[in-house]
Short mmCIF file of C-alpha atoms in Angstrom, two decimals:
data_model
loop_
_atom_site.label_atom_id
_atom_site.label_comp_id
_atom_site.label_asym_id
_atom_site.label_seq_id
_atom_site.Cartn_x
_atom_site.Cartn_y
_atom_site.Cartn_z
CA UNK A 284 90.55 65.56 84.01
CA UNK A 285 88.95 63.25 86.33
CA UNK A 286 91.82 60.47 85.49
CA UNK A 287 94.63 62.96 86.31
CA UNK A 288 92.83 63.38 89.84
CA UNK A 289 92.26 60.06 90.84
CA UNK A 290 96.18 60.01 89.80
CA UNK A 291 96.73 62.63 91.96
CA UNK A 292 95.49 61.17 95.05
CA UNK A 293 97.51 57.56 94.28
CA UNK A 294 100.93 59.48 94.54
CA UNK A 295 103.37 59.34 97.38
CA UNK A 296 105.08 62.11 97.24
CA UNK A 297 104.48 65.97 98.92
CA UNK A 298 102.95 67.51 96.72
CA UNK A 299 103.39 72.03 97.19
CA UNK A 300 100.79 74.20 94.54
CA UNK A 301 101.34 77.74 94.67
CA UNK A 302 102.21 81.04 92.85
CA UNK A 303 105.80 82.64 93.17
CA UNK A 304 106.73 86.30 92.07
CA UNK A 305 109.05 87.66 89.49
CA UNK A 306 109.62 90.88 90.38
CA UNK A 307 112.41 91.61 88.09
CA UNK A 308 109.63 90.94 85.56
CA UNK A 309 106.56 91.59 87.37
CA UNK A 310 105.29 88.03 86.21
CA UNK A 311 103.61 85.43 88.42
CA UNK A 312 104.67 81.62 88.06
CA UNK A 313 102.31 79.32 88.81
CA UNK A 314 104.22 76.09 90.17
CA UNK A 315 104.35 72.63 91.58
CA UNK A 316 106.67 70.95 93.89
CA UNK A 317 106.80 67.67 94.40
CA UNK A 318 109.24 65.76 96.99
CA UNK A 319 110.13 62.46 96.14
CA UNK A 320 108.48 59.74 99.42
CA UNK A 321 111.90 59.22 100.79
CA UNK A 322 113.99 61.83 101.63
CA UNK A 323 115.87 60.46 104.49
CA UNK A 324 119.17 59.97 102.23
CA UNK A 325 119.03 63.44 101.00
CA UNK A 326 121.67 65.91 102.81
CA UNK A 327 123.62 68.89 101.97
CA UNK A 328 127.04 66.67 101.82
CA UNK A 329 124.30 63.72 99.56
CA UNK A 330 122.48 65.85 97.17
CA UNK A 331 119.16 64.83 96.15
CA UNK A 332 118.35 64.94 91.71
CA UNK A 333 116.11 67.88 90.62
CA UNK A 334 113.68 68.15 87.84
CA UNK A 335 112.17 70.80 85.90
CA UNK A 336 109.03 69.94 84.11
CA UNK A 337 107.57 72.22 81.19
CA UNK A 338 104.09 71.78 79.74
CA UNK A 339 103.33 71.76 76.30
CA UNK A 340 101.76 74.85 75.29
CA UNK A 341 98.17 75.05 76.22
CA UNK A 342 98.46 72.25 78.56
CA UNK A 343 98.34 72.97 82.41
CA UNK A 344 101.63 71.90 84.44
CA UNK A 345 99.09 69.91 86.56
CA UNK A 346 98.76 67.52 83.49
CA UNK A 347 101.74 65.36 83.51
CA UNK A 348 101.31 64.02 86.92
CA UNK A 349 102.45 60.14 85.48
CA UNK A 350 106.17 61.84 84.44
CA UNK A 351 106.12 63.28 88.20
CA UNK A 352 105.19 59.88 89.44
CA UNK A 353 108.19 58.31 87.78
CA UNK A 354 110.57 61.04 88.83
CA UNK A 355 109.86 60.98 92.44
CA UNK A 356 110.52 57.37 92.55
CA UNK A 357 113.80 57.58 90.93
CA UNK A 358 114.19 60.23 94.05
CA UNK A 359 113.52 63.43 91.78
CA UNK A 360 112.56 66.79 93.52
CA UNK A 361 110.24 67.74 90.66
CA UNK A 362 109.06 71.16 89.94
CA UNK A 363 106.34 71.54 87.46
CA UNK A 364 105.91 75.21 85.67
CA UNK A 365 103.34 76.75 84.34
CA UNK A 366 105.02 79.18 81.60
CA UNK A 367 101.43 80.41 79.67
CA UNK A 368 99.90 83.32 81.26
CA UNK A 369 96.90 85.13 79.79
CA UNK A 370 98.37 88.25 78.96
CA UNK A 371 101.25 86.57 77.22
CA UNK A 372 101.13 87.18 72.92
CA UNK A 373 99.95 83.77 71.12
CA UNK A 374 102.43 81.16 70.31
CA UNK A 375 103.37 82.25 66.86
CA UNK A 376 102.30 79.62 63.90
CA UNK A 377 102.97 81.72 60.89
CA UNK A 378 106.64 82.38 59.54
CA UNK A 379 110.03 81.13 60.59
CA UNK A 380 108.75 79.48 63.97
CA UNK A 381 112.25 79.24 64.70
CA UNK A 382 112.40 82.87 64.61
CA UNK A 383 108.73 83.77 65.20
CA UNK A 384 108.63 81.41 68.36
CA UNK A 385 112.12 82.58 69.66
CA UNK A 386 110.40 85.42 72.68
CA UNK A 387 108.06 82.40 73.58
CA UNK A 388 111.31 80.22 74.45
CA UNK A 389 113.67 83.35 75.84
CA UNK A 390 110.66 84.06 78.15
CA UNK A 391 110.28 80.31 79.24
CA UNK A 392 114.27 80.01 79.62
CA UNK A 393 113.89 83.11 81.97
CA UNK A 394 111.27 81.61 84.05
CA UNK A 395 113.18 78.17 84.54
CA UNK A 396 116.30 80.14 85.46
CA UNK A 397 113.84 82.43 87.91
CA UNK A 398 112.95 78.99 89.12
CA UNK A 399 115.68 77.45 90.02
CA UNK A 400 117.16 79.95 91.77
CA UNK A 401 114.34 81.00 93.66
CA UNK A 402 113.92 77.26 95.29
CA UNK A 403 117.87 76.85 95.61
CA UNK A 404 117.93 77.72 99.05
CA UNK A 405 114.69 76.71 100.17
CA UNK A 406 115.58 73.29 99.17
CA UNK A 407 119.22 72.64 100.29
CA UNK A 408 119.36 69.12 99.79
CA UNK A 409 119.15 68.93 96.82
CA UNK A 410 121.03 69.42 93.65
CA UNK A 411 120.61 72.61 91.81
CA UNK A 412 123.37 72.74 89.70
CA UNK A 413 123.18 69.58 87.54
CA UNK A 414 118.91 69.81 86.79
CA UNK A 415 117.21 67.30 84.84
CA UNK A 416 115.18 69.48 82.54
CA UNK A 417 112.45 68.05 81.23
CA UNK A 418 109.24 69.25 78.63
CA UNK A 419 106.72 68.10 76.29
CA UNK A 420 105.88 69.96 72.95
CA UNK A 421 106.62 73.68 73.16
CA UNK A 422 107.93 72.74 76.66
CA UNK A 423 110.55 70.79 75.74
CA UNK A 424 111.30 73.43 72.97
CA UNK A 425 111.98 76.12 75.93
CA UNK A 426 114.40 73.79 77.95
CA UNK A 427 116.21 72.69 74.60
CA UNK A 428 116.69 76.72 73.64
CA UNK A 429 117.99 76.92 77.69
CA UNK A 430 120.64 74.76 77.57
CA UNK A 431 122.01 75.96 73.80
CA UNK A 432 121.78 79.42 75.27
CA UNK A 433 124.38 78.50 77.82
CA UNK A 434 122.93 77.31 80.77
CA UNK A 435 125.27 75.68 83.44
CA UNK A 436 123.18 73.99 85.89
CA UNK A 437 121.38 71.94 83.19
CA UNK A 438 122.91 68.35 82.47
CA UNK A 439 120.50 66.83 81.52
CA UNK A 440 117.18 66.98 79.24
CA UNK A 441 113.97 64.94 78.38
CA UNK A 442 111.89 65.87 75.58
CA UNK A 443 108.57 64.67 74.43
CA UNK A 444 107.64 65.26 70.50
CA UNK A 445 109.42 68.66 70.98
CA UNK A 446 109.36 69.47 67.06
CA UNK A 447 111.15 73.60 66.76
CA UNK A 448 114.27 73.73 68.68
CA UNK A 449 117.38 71.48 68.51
CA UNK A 450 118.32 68.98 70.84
CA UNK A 451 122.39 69.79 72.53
CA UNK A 452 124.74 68.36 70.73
CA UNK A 453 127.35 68.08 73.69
CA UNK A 454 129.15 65.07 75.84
CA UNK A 455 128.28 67.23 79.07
CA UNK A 456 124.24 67.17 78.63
CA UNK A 457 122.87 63.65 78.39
CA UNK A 458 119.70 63.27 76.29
CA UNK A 459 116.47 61.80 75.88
CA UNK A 460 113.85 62.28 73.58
CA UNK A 461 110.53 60.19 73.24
CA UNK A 462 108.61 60.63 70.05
CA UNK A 463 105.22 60.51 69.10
CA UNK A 464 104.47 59.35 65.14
CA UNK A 465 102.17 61.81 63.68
CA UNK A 466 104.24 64.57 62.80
CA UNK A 467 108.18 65.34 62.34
CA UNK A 468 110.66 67.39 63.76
CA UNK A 469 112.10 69.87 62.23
CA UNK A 470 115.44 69.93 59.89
CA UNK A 471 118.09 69.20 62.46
CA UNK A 472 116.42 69.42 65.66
CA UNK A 473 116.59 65.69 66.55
CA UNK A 474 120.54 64.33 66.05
CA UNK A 475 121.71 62.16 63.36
CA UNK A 476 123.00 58.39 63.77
CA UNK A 477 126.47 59.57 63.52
CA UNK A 478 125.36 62.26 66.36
CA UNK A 479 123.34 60.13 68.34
CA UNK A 480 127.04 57.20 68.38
CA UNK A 481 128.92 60.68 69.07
CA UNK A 482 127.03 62.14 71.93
CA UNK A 483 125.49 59.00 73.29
CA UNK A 484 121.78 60.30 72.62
CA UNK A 485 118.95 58.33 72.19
CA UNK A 486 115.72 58.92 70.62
CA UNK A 487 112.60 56.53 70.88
CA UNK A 488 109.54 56.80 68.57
CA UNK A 489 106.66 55.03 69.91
CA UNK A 490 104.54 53.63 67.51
CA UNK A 491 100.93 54.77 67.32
CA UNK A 492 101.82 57.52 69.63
CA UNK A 493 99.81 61.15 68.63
CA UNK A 494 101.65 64.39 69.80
CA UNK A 495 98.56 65.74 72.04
CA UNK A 496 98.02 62.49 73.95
CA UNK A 497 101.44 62.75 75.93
CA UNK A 498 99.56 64.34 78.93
CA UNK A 499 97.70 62.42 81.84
CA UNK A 500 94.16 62.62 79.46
CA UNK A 501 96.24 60.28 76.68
CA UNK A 502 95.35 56.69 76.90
CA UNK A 503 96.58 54.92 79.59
CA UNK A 504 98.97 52.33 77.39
CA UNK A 505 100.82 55.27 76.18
CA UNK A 506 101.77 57.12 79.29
CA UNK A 507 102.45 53.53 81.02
CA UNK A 508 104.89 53.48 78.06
CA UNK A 509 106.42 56.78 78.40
CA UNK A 510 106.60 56.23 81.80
CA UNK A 511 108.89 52.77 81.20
CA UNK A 512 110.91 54.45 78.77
CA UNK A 513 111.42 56.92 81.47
CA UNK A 514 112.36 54.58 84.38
CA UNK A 515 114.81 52.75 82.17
CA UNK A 516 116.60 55.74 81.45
CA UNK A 517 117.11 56.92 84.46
CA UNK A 518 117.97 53.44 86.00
CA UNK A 519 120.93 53.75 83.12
CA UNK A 520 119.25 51.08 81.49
CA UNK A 521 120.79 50.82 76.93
CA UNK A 522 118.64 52.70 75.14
CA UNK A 523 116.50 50.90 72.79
CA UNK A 524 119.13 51.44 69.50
CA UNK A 525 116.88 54.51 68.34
CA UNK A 526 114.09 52.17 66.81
CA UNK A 527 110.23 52.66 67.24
CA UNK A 528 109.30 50.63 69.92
CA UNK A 529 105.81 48.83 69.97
CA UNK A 530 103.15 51.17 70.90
CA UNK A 531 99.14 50.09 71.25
#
């Protein structure tokens, strides 16, 4: 904890904490916002990139502050979203998941959509209808199940070790997914070699890498990784031909 707030005071973008209101669903949204350090190029005719981040379950939305970091200097309006709330049923781990966990993800796909449209207009320059979503664990899970479920506005995801829900298979959402080595995916969720030539994916197992430690508390030579992987990406940069790259 003490790490992710001496983080927090190094970064140089605006950073916005607060609550927003559902009403349709009487739920409150606890929330981020954080404004890349130059805005000066952003206008309503020169849309500025948006990014939705989603925690892994259990793990606050504060926690990923080295992802935000990264975003906002690729010029990302990022939005971090807190999606558990305490009155919320556990995350089912019995069953199907994929059927068990499916209310956990429709609820999380209703908040992101909640999201964007409540800070449309109260951030005009910048773009809301091509969003880089973006989640670790069961958060990458909910913006996976999003964009299958037809979202529009989404063109774009990252996942970390998401492990339940598939990745798009389309030529319209570009895709990036950074995984940990201490426990699969599910059947089908990440997409074959003849998927990943089809749809351009790319998929990048870090060696050493454990599934809880992709938060601000994980050691630092894994989220300075992450964050590379991350930077090259969205500089365009080849991605790494789908082999583990060298961890620790």
């Amino acid at each position: 904890m003490l790490r992710s707030f001496l983080l927090l005071l190094c970064l140089p973008f605006t950073l916005a904490a607060e609550t927003v209101m559902d009403p349709a669903r009487d739920r409150v949204i606890p929330v981020e916002t954080h404004q890349p350090p130059n805005t000066d190029n952003c206008s309503t005719t020169a849309l500025c990139p948006v990014a939705l981040l989603s925690a892994g379950y259990g793990v606050s939305h504060t926690e990923y502050q080295f992802l935000v970091k990264t975003l906002n200097q690729a010029g990302y309006l990022v939005i971090t979203v807190g999606h558990e709330l305490a009155t919320d049923p556990p995350l089912s781990v019995e069953g199907n998941l994929y059927e068990t966990r499916a209310e956990n993800w429709q609820r999380g796909a209703d908040t992101l959509v909640f999201i964007r449209d409540y800070f449309k207009p109260k951030f005009t320059t910048f773009d809301f209808e091509h969003i880089l979503l973006i989640g670790h664990s069961n958060g990458g899970d909910i913006s996976a199940w999003l964009i299958n479920h037809g979202a529009k506005f989404a063109n774009h995801i990252i996942t970390l070790d998401h492990r339940r829900v598939p990745l798009p298979r389309s030529l319209d959402v570009k895709v990036l997914s950074i995984r940990a080595s201490d426990f699969p995916a599910d059947k089908g969720v990440l997409p074959s070699r003849a998927e990943k030539q089809k749809y351009q994916d790319c998929v990048v197992t870090i060696a050493n890498a454990k599934h809880n430690d992709m938060t601000d508390d994980g050691p630092s030579w894994l989220t300075e990784k992450i964050a590379q992987i991350l930077a090259g990406h969205l500089a365009g940069k080849p991605c790494l031909e789908n082999e583990k790259v060298k961890g620790q």
